[in-house]
Amino acid sequence: MPRRPASVRARTTLGATAVVAVALVAAGLAVVLLLRSNLGGQADLKAEVAAREVASQLASGTPFAALDLPDGEDHPVQVVDERGRVRAASEDLRRIHGTGSPDVRPGQPPRGGDDDGGGDDDPARGEVSGDDPAFSTGRATVDDHTADYRFAAVEVTTPLDETVTVYAGADLAAARDAVGTAVRAMLAGLPPLLAVVAGVTWLVTRRALRPVEAVRAELAEITSSGDLARRVPVPDARDEIAGLAATTNATLAALEESVARQRGFVADASHELRSPIASLRTQLEVAAAHPELLDVGGLVEDVLRLQRLAADLLLLARIDAGDRPPARPVALGGLVLDELERRAPGDRIAVRASIEADPRVMGVPGRLSRVVGNLLDNAQRHARSEVRLSVGEEAGTAVVRVADDGPGVPPADRERIFERFVRLDDARSRDEGGAGLGLAIARDLVLAHGGDLAVREAPGGGALFEVRLPAAGPGSPATGGSGGP
């Protein structure tokens, strides 16, 4: 099986040349057919004019022997009566075929027999048939020269009430020569024209694809070197290739940022895991040497801290991988109440809840519960005496607010606290083993649900975290359970 050209430029050139070739052949064929039809029509007209001129002479009473016939080579004429007798014929006309009339053979008089068809002194006039003449294509031999002719047959009645048929021909050689000349000219001009089309297409395509090759070469070098800080060249022209280069650079920038974020995440995760693992190892080594010094409570606490950190890291990895469990309608007020009931009754700071509405949202109950839980954990960790939680609905948006009366978050840090492994040393302490992932997980989960999580200053001081989620329309029943992870 033949292989197609691998180059886009070659395929484009071949395709453009083939399309132009087909178009030119079709146009040339149409021109030739139209030319032949027009020339054929002109031949019919000439034959009819010659036949009617002779018929008019007969209708006016001109004898057969006195007919003024046109030149035989241009317009061979033959007059035949109803009995098939040749009454008149052009000079030097030897034979005629294709009209249905009798042949004029050598030695036969070119003019008619003894009946001269009337005289000029006869006042009566004959009549030329008004019907369209019958046309046929045949051959005629004039003075030993045989050629193809287009014949017209016109009936005429002489003043002596004799009906005869006038056959007059028009030479087809000129028409056929013109058609042949046109065909030869088209065939001669087609290859050079196709060569010009192919050359121009090849050059234009090479110029158009040169920026693409530059982008490809730069991408190949970026791939081989692993340097994501490099960018592909963007051409000056504002065309699709420039758009492709700009989009490629945007993709490289996003990839560079993602890789840097992933590397930082791995480094921070390694650092966070090192502390509990080192603590566990130290305690186990001490216990191995001195079993009486084994601190079971401390071991359990370190294991729990390690377990929570591993679970958080796994959840972040699933979010980054685009894990999206099936969503379903969730009653947000019921979900918040369920989360409050699951929390330990001995929390350091009690939560004062206000369920002003029970809006429904499309989401994963378990992940929405995780958002509320992380925000409550953060508020209880930094509150002095009070944590307030409210659920409401504003203009088709479900709103959950968690406020505390702690030190609050400085305006300059209100975006940074949602980054992974970020903890504010002054305003937000690092007590209770927090790894700095709770708020990052909460915002990622909210964004995955099509919402937004922001922090600002609470009315009475402290931090106010506000979750906004698009409310689901009425329809399927909502659930308030925790559901999947």
PDB file of C-alpha atoms in Angstrom, residues 53-305:
ATOM      1  CA  GLU A  53     -32.098  31.130 -50.184  1.00  0.00           C
ATOM      2  CA  VAL A  54     -32.366  28.369 -52.772  1.00  0.00           C
ATOM      3  CA  ALA A  55     -35.919  27.577 -51.659  1.00  0.00           C
ATOM      4  CA  SER A  56     -36.883  31.243 -52.058  1.00  0.00           C
ATOM      5  CA  GLN A  57     -35.616  31.208 -55.619  1.00  0.00           C
ATOM      6  CA  LEU A  58     -37.697  28.141 -56.399  1.00  0.00           C
ATOM      7  CA  ALA A  59     -40.767  29.651 -54.712  1.00  0.00           C
ATOM      8  CA  SER A  60     -40.399  32.765 -56.853  1.00  0.00           C
ATOM      9  CA  GLY A  61     -40.506  30.652 -60.047  1.00  0.00           C
ATOM     10  CA  THR A  62     -36.806  30.407 -60.891  1.00  0.00           C
ATOM     11  CA  PRO A  63     -36.251  27.316 -63.082  1.00  0.00           C
ATOM     12  CA  PHE A  64     -34.043  24.561 -61.725  1.00  0.00           C
ATOM     13  CA  ALA A  65     -31.471  25.152 -64.423  1.00  0.00           C
ATOM     14  CA  ALA A  66     -31.265  28.857 -63.591  1.00  0.00           C
ATOM     15  CA  LEU A  67     -30.824  28.560 -59.840  1.00  0.00           C
ATOM     16  CA  ASP A  68     -28.039  30.674 -58.334  1.00  0.00           C
ATOM     17  CA  LEU A  69     -26.389  28.067 -56.097  1.00  0.00           C
ATOM     18  CA  PRO A  70     -23.626  28.887 -53.567  1.00  0.00           C
ATOM     19  CA  ASP A  71     -20.086  27.601 -53.856  1.00  0.00           C
ATOM     20  CA  GLY A  72     -20.145  23.826 -53.712  1.00  0.00           C
ATOM     21  CA  GLU A  73     -17.214  23.408 -51.342  1.00  0.00           C
ATOM     22  CA  ASP A  74     -18.684  25.777 -48.746  1.00  0.00           C
ATOM     23  CA  HIS A  75     -22.354  24.968 -49.175  1.00  0.00           C
ATOM     24  CA  PRO A  76     -23.122  21.918 -51.331  1.00  0.00           C
ATOM     25  CA  VAL A  77     -26.778  22.048 -52.455  1.00  0.00           C
ATOM     26  CA  GLN A  78     -29.038  19.339 -53.833  1.00  0.00           C
ATOM     27  CA  VAL A  79     -32.695  19.717 -54.837  1.00  0.00           C
ATOM     28  CA  VAL A  80     -34.775  16.531 -54.826  1.00  0.00           C
ATOM     29  CA  ASP A  81     -38.424  16.138 -55.853  1.00  0.00           C
ATOM     30  CA  GLU A  82     -41.036  13.895 -54.259  1.00  0.00           C
ATOM     31  CA  ARG A  83     -40.114  10.969 -56.543  1.00  0.00           C
ATOM     32  CA  GLY A  84     -36.491  11.110 -55.434  1.00  0.00           C
ATOM     33  CA  ARG A  85     -35.176  12.648 -58.617  1.00  0.00           C
ATOM     34  CA  VAL A  86     -32.314  15.095 -58.320  1.00  0.00           C
ATOM     35  CA  ARG A  87     -33.597  18.288 -59.953  1.00  0.00           C
ATOM     36  CA  ALA A  88     -30.562  20.454 -59.253  1.00  0.00           C
ATOM     37  CA  ALA A  89     -27.185  20.222 -57.543  1.00  0.00           C
ATOM     38  CA  SER A  90     -24.120  22.337 -56.929  1.00  0.00           C
ATOM     39  CA  GLU A  91     -21.421  22.412 -59.540  1.00  0.00           C
ATOM     40  CA  ASP A  92     -18.761  19.730 -59.106  1.00  0.00           C
ATOM     41  CA  LEU A  93     -20.899  17.931 -56.470  1.00  0.00           C
ATOM     42  CA  ARG A  94     -20.160  14.260 -57.003  1.00  0.00           C
ATOM     43  CA  ARG A  95     -21.628  12.418 -54.060  1.00  0.00           C
ATOM     44  CA  ILE A  96     -23.589  13.198 -50.925  1.00  0.00           C
ATOM     45  CA  HIS A  97     -24.253  10.944 -47.908  1.00  0.00           C
ATOM     46  CA  GLY A  98     -26.233  11.308 -44.699  1.00  0.00           C
ATOM     47  CA  THR A  99     -29.194  13.337 -45.926  1.00  0.00           C
ATOM     48  CA  GLY A 100     -31.442  10.544 -47.118  1.00  0.00           C
ATOM     49  CA  SER A 101     -31.424  12.021 -50.623  1.00  0.00           C
ATOM     50  CA  PRO A 102     -30.174  10.214 -53.726  1.00  0.00           C
ATOM     51  CA  ASP A 103     -26.494  10.377 -54.552  1.00  0.00           C
ATOM     52  CA  VAL A 104     -25.272  12.612 -57.331  1.00  0.00           C
ATOM     53  CA  ARG A 105     -23.053  10.362 -59.368  1.00  0.00           C
ATOM     54  CA  PRO A 106     -20.444  11.318 -61.973  1.00  0.00           C
ATOM     55  CA  GLY A 107     -22.003  11.918 -65.383  1.00  0.00           C
ATOM     56  CA  GLN A 108     -25.382  12.904 -63.909  1.00  0.00           C
ATOM     57  CA  PRO A 109     -26.340  16.419 -64.907  1.00  0.00           C
ATOM     58  CA  PRO A 110     -26.000  18.815 -62.014  1.00  0.00           C
ATOM     59  CA  ARG A 111     -29.142  20.595 -63.033  1.00  0.00           C
ATOM     60  CA  GLY A 112     -32.598  19.048 -63.263  1.00  0.00           C
ATOM     61  CA  GLY A 113     -34.274  17.139 -66.106  1.00  0.00           C
ATOM     62  CA  ASP A 114     -36.379  18.487 -68.961  1.00  0.00           C
ATOM     63  CA  ASP A 115     -38.940  19.991 -66.628  1.00  0.00           C
ATOM     64  CA  ASP A 116     -37.539  23.393 -65.878  1.00  0.00           C
ATOM     65  CA  GLY A 117     -39.970  24.024 -63.053  1.00  0.00           C
ATOM     66  CA  GLY A 118     -41.622  27.053 -64.553  1.00  0.00           C
ATOM     67  CA  GLY A 119     -40.521  30.353 -65.972  1.00  0.00           C
ATOM     68  CA  ASP A 120     -40.172  33.905 -64.864  1.00  0.00           C
ATOM     69  CA  ASP A 121     -43.282  34.893 -66.856  1.00  0.00           C
ATOM     70  CA  ASP A 122     -45.485  32.831 -64.551  1.00  0.00           C
ATOM     71  CA  PRO A 123     -47.091  35.310 -62.168  1.00  0.00           C
ATOM     72  CA  ALA A 124     -47.863  32.672 -59.560  1.00  0.00           C
ATOM     73  CA  ARG A 125     -45.512  32.153 -56.589  1.00  0.00           C
ATOM     74  CA  GLY A 126     -44.717  29.020 -54.705  1.00  0.00           C
ATOM     75  CA  GLU A 127     -44.406  28.629 -50.942  1.00  0.00           C
ATOM     76  CA  VAL A 128     -41.446  27.836 -48.681  1.00  0.00           C
ATOM     77  CA  SER A 129     -42.349  25.597 -45.723  1.00  0.00           C
ATOM     78  CA  GLY A 130     -42.414  27.518 -42.457  1.00  0.00           C
ATOM     79  CA  ASP A 131     -41.549  24.453 -40.389  1.00  0.00           C
ATOM     80  CA  ASP A 132     -38.142  24.129 -38.810  1.00  0.00           C
ATOM     81  CA  PRO A 133     -35.767  22.416 -41.200  1.00  0.00           C
ATOM     82  CA  ALA A 134     -34.505  18.927 -40.519  1.00  0.00           C
ATOM     83  CA  PHE A 135     -30.785  18.780 -39.751  1.00  0.00           C
ATOM     84  CA  SER A 136     -28.409  15.895 -40.298  1.00  0.00           C
ATOM     85  CA  THR A 137     -24.658  15.324 -40.426  1.00  0.00           C
ATOM     86  CA  GLY A 138     -23.208  13.706 -43.513  1.00  0.00           C
ATOM     87  CA  ARG A 139     -20.420  13.739 -46.033  1.00  0.00           C
ATOM     88  CA  ALA A 140     -20.183  15.263 -49.477  1.00  0.00           C
ATOM     89  CA  THR A 141     -17.658  14.880 -52.292  1.00  0.00           C
ATOM     90  CA  VAL A 142     -17.049  18.072 -54.257  1.00  0.00           C
ATOM     91  CA  ASP A 143     -14.512  17.962 -57.054  1.00  0.00           C
ATOM     92  CA  ASP A 144     -12.911  14.792 -55.646  1.00  0.00           C
ATOM     93  CA  HIS A 145     -12.646  16.382 -52.149  1.00  0.00           C
ATOM     94  CA  THR A 146     -14.680  14.659 -49.423  1.00  0.00           C
ATOM     95  CA  ALA A 147     -15.547  16.493 -46.186  1.00  0.00           C
ATOM     96  CA  ASP A 148     -18.073  16.434 -43.392  1.00  0.00           C
ATOM     97  CA  TYR A 149     -21.044  18.789 -43.567  1.00  0.00           C
ATOM     98  CA  ARG A 150     -24.055  19.768 -41.552  1.00  0.00           C
ATOM     99  CA  PHE A 151     -27.144  19.597 -43.801  1.00  0.00           C
ATOM    100  CA  ALA A 152     -30.459  21.440 -43.552  1.00  0.00           C
ATOM    101  CA  ALA A 153     -33.512  20.174 -45.444  1.00  0.00           C
ATOM    102  CA  VAL A 154     -36.179  22.757 -46.419  1.00  0.00           C
ATOM    103  CA  GLU A 155     -39.354  21.884 -48.338  1.00  0.00           C
ATOM    104  CA  VAL A 156     -40.635  24.317 -50.971  1.00  0.00           C
ATOM    105  CA  THR A 157     -43.591  24.286 -53.358  1.00  0.00           C
ATOM    106  CA  THR A 158     -42.920  25.839 -56.781  1.00  0.00           C
ATOM    107  CA  PRO A 159     -45.466  27.976 -58.664  1.00  0.00           C
ATOM    108  CA  LEU A 160     -46.220  24.852 -60.730  1.00  0.00           C
ATOM    109  CA  ASP A 161     -47.412  23.155 -57.516  1.00  0.00           C
ATOM    110  CA  GLU A 162     -44.376  20.863 -57.431  1.00  0.00           C
ATOM    111  CA  THR A 163     -42.972  20.104 -53.949  1.00  0.00           C
ATOM    112  CA  VAL A 164     -39.241  19.625 -53.731  1.00  0.00           C
ATOM    113  CA  THR A 165     -36.727  19.446 -50.878  1.00  0.00           C
ATOM    114  CA  VAL A 166     -33.648  21.611 -50.807  1.00  0.00           C
ATOM    115  CA  TYR A 167     -30.613  20.092 -49.054  1.00  0.00           C
ATOM    116  CA  ALA A 168     -27.890  22.635 -48.262  1.00  0.00           C
ATOM    117  CA  GLY A 169     -24.748  21.906 -46.257  1.00  0.00           C
ATOM    118  CA  ALA A 170     -22.285  23.891 -44.137  1.00  0.00           C
ATOM    119  CA  ASP A 171     -18.691  22.759 -43.825  1.00  0.00           C
ATOM    120  CA  LEU A 172     -17.794  21.394 -40.352  1.00  0.00           C
ATOM    121  CA  ALA A 173     -14.054  21.489 -40.874  1.00  0.00           C
ATOM    122  CA  ALA A 174     -13.663  25.031 -39.532  1.00  0.00           C
ATOM    123  CA  ALA A 175     -15.706  24.245 -36.417  1.00  0.00           C
ATOM    124  CA  ARG A 176     -13.779  21.063 -35.751  1.00  0.00           C
ATOM    125  CA  ASP A 177     -10.483  22.814 -36.339  1.00  0.00           C
ATOM    126  CA  ALA A 178     -11.474  25.518 -33.856  1.00  0.00           C
ATOM    127  CA  VAL A 179     -12.443  22.937 -31.233  1.00  0.00           C
ATOM    128  CA  GLY A 180      -9.237  21.003 -31.816  1.00  0.00           C
ATOM    129  CA  THR A 181      -7.152  24.159 -31.528  1.00  0.00           C
ATOM    130  CA  ALA A 182      -8.847  25.040 -28.256  1.00  0.00           C
ATOM    131  CA  VAL A 183      -8.272  21.530 -26.863  1.00  0.00           C
ATOM    132  CA  ARG A 184      -4.611  21.541 -27.872  1.00  0.00           C
ATOM    133  CA  ALA A 185      -4.097  24.987 -26.354  1.00  0.00           C
ATOM    134  CA  MET A 186      -5.654  23.867 -23.076  1.00  0.00           C
ATOM    135  CA  LEU A 187      -3.616  20.669 -22.965  1.00  0.00           C
ATOM    136  CA  ALA A 188      -0.448  22.630 -23.692  1.00  0.00           C
ATOM    137  CA  GLY A 189      -1.169  25.242 -21.022  1.00  0.00           C
ATOM    138  CA  LEU A 190      -2.333  22.856 -18.296  1.00  0.00           C
ATOM    139  CA  PRO A 191       1.086  21.423 -17.199  1.00  0.00           C
ATOM    140  CA  PRO A 192       2.824  24.815 -16.865  1.00  0.00           C
ATOM    141  CA  LEU A 193      -0.136  26.226 -14.968  1.00  0.00           C
ATOM    142  CA  LEU A 194      -0.178  23.257 -12.589  1.00  0.00           C
ATOM    143  CA  ALA A 195       3.572  23.616 -12.125  1.00  0.00           C
ATOM    144  CA  VAL A 196       3.086  27.272 -11.164  1.00  0.00           C
ATOM    145  CA  VAL A 197       0.290  26.335  -8.730  1.00  0.00           C
ATOM    146  CA  ALA A 198       2.430  23.607  -7.152  1.00  0.00           C
ATOM    147  CA  GLY A 199       5.450  25.909  -6.843  1.00  0.00           C
ATOM    148  CA  VAL A 200       3.503  28.782  -5.323  1.00  0.00           C
ATOM    149  CA  THR A 201       1.703  26.452  -2.903  1.00  0.00           C
ATOM    150  CA  TRP A 202       5.007  24.860  -1.878  1.00  0.00           C
ATOM    151  CA  LEU A 203       6.630  28.243  -1.189  1.00  0.00           C
ATOM    152  CA  VAL A 204       3.617  29.738   0.585  1.00  0.00           C
ATOM    153  CA  THR A 205       3.153  26.632   2.736  1.00  0.00           C
ATOM    154  CA  ARG A 206       6.844  26.588   3.657  1.00  0.00           C
ATOM    155  CA  ARG A 207       6.670  30.216   4.708  1.00  0.00           C
ATOM    156  CA  ALA A 208       3.440  29.637   6.660  1.00  0.00           C
ATOM    157  CA  LEU A 209       4.787  26.555   8.452  1.00  0.00           C
ATOM    158  CA  ARG A 210       8.180  28.027   9.316  1.00  0.00           C
ATOM    159  CA  PRO A 211       6.918  29.354  12.691  1.00  0.00           C
ATOM    160  CA  VAL A 212       5.402  25.942  13.432  1.00  0.00           C
ATOM    161  CA  GLU A 213       8.772  24.323  12.861  1.00  0.00           C
ATOM    162  CA  ALA A 214      10.358  26.884  15.196  1.00  0.00           C
ATOM    163  CA  VAL A 215       7.784  26.053  17.883  1.00  0.00           C
ATOM    164  CA  ARG A 216       8.370  22.321  17.392  1.00  0.00           C
ATOM    165  CA  ALA A 217      12.150  22.664  17.600  1.00  0.00           C
ATOM    166  CA  GLU A 218      11.936  24.744  20.781  1.00  0.00           C
ATOM    167  CA  LEU A 219       9.513  22.271  22.363  1.00  0.00           C
ATOM    168  CA  ALA A 220      11.886  19.432  21.507  1.00  0.00           C
ATOM    169  CA  GLU A 221      14.742  21.247  23.233  1.00  0.00           C
ATOM    170  CA  ILE A 222      12.567  22.018  26.253  1.00  0.00           C
ATOM    171  CA  THR A 223      11.604  18.354  26.483  1.00  0.00           C
ATOM    172  CA  SER A 224      15.197  17.160  26.210  1.00  0.00           C
ATOM    173  CA  SER A 225      16.565  19.722  28.671  1.00  0.00           C
ATOM    174  CA  GLY A 226      13.658  19.697  31.118  1.00  0.00           C
ATOM    175  CA  ASP A 227      13.902  23.490  31.454  1.00  0.00           C
ATOM    176  CA  LEU A 228      10.270  24.559  31.754  1.00  0.00           C
ATOM    177  CA  ALA A 229      11.290  28.205  32.138  1.00  0.00           C
ATOM    178  CA  ARG A 230      11.965  28.443  28.384  1.00  0.00           C
ATOM    179  CA  ARG A 231       9.250  29.606  25.995  1.00  0.00           C
ATOM    180  CA  VAL A 232       8.553  29.043  22.309  1.00  0.00           C
ATOM    181  CA  PRO A 233       8.878  31.992  19.879  1.00  0.00           C
ATOM    182  CA  VAL A 234       5.655  33.850  19.082  1.00  0.00           C
ATOM    183  CA  PRO A 235       5.490  35.202  15.493  1.00  0.00           C
ATOM    184  CA  ASP A 236       4.603  38.837  14.927  1.00  0.00           C
ATOM    185  CA  ALA A 237       1.618  38.004  12.733  1.00  0.00           C
ATOM    186  CA  ARG A 238      -1.706  37.847  14.538  1.00  0.00           C
ATOM    187  CA  ASP A 239      -2.825  34.560  13.026  1.00  0.00           C
ATOM    188  CA  GLU A 240      -3.649  31.048  14.175  1.00  0.00           C
ATOM    189  CA  ILE A 241       0.023  30.088  14.494  1.00  0.00           C
ATOM    190  CA  ALA A 242       0.667  33.050  16.781  1.00  0.00           C
ATOM    191  CA  GLY A 243      -2.330  31.952  18.841  1.00  0.00           C
ATOM    192  CA  LEU A 244      -0.920  28.422  18.973  1.00  0.00           C
ATOM    193  CA  ALA A 245       2.464  29.700  20.161  1.00  0.00           C
ATOM    194  CA  ALA A 246       0.862  31.921  22.811  1.00  0.00           C
ATOM    195  CA  THR A 247      -1.295  29.038  24.046  1.00  0.00           C
ATOM    196  CA  THR A 248       1.769  26.784  24.120  1.00  0.00           C
ATOM    197  CA  ASN A 249       3.623  29.321  26.251  1.00  0.00           C
ATOM    198  CA  ALA A 250       0.644  29.590  28.582  1.00  0.00           C
ATOM    199  CA  THR A 251       0.606  25.799  28.867  1.00  0.00           C
ATOM    200  CA  LEU A 252       4.345  25.762  29.614  1.00  0.00           C
ATOM    201  CA  ALA A 253       3.851  28.421  32.270  1.00  0.00           C
ATOM    202  CA  ALA A 254       1.046  26.444  33.886  1.00  0.00           C
ATOM    203  CA  LEU A 255       3.140  23.281  33.685  1.00  0.00           C
ATOM    204  CA  GLU A 256       6.134  25.058  35.235  1.00  0.00           C
ATOM    205  CA  GLU A 257       3.962  26.359  38.040  1.00  0.00           C
ATOM    206  CA  SER A 258       2.414  22.933  38.570  1.00  0.00           C
ATOM    207  CA  VAL A 259       5.809  21.229  38.668  1.00  0.00           C
ATOM    208  CA  ALA A 260       7.178  23.839  41.068  1.00  0.00           C
ATOM    209  CA  ARG A 261       4.111  23.452  43.244  1.00  0.00           C
ATOM    210  CA  GLN A 262       4.401  19.681  43.137  1.00  0.00           C
ATOM    211  CA  ARG A 263       8.078  19.799  44.069  1.00  0.00           C
ATOM    212  CA  GLY A 264       7.342  22.185  46.930  1.00  0.00           C
ATOM    213  CA  PHE A 265       4.487  19.963  48.022  1.00  0.00           C
ATOM    214  CA  VAL A 266       6.728  16.908  48.058  1.00  0.00           C
ATOM    215  CA  ALA A 267       9.436  18.770  49.949  1.00  0.00           C
ATOM    216  CA  ASP A 268       6.977  20.120  52.524  1.00  0.00           C
ATOM    217  CA  ALA A 269       5.297  16.741  52.880  1.00  0.00           C
ATOM    218  CA  SER A 270       8.656  15.095  53.428  1.00  0.00           C
ATOM    219  CA  HIS A 271       9.494  17.681  56.074  1.00  0.00           C
ATOM    220  CA  GLU A 272       6.150  17.247  57.846  1.00  0.00           C
ATOM    221  CA  LEU A 273       6.419  13.460  57.778  1.00  0.00           C
ATOM    222  CA  ARG A 274       9.951  13.516  59.091  1.00  0.00           C
ATOM    223  CA  SER A 275       8.974  14.925  62.507  1.00  0.00           C
ATOM    224  CA  PRO A 276       6.355  12.333  63.586  1.00  0.00           C
ATOM    225  CA  ILE A 277       8.389   9.484  62.107  1.00  0.00           C
ATOM    226  CA  ALA A 278      11.513  10.662  63.932  1.00  0.00           C
ATOM    227  CA  SER A 279       9.493  11.018  67.150  1.00  0.00           C
ATOM    228  CA  LEU A 280       8.077   7.515  66.780  1.00  0.00           C
ATOM    229  CA  ARG A 281      11.512   6.075  66.119  1.00  0.00           C
ATOM    230  CA  THR A 282      13.004   7.814  69.147  1.00  0.00           C
ATOM    231  CA  GLN A 283      10.233   6.610  71.444  1.00  0.00           C
ATOM    232  CA  LEU A 284      10.470   3.060  70.129  1.00  0.00           C
ATOM    233  CA  GLU A 285      14.245   2.996  70.519  1.00  0.00           C
ATOM    234  CA  VAL A 286      13.922   4.246  74.113  1.00  0.00           C
ATOM    235  CA  ALA A 287      11.203   1.688  74.795  1.00  0.00           C
ATOM    236  CA  ALA A 288      13.389  -1.060  73.358  1.00  0.00           C
ATOM    237  CA  ALA A 289      16.215  -0.116  75.714  1.00  0.00           C
ATOM    238  CA  HIS A 290      14.030   0.806  78.684  1.00  0.00           C
ATOM    239  CA  PRO A 291      10.573  -0.761  78.478  1.00  0.00           C
ATOM    240  CA  GLU A 292       9.534   0.911  81.693  1.00  0.00           C
ATOM    241  CA  LEU A 293       9.877   4.315  80.004  1.00  0.00           C
ATOM    242  CA  LEU A 294       7.451   3.446  77.159  1.00  0.00           C
ATOM    243  CA  ASP A 295       4.985   6.330  76.644  1.00  0.00           C
ATOM    244  CA  VAL A 296       2.021   4.630  75.028  1.00  0.00           C
ATOM    245  CA  GLY A 297      -0.035   7.832  74.956  1.00  0.00           C
ATOM    246  CA  GLY A 298       2.692   9.712  73.141  1.00  0.00           C
ATOM    247  CA  LEU A 299       3.065   6.910  70.619  1.00  0.00           C
ATOM    248  CA  VAL A 300      -0.660   6.887  69.940  1.00  0.00           C
ATOM    249  CA  GLU A 301      -0.694  10.677  69.548  1.00  0.00           C
ATOM    250  CA  ASP A 302       2.181  10.577  67.062  1.00  0.00           C
ATOM    251  CA  VAL A 303       0.544   7.744  65.117  1.00  0.00           C
ATOM    252  CA  LEU A 304      -2.738   9.653  64.976  1.00  0.00           C
ATOM    253  CA  ARG A 305      -0.938  12.784  63.824  1.00  0.00           C
TER     254      ARG A 305
END
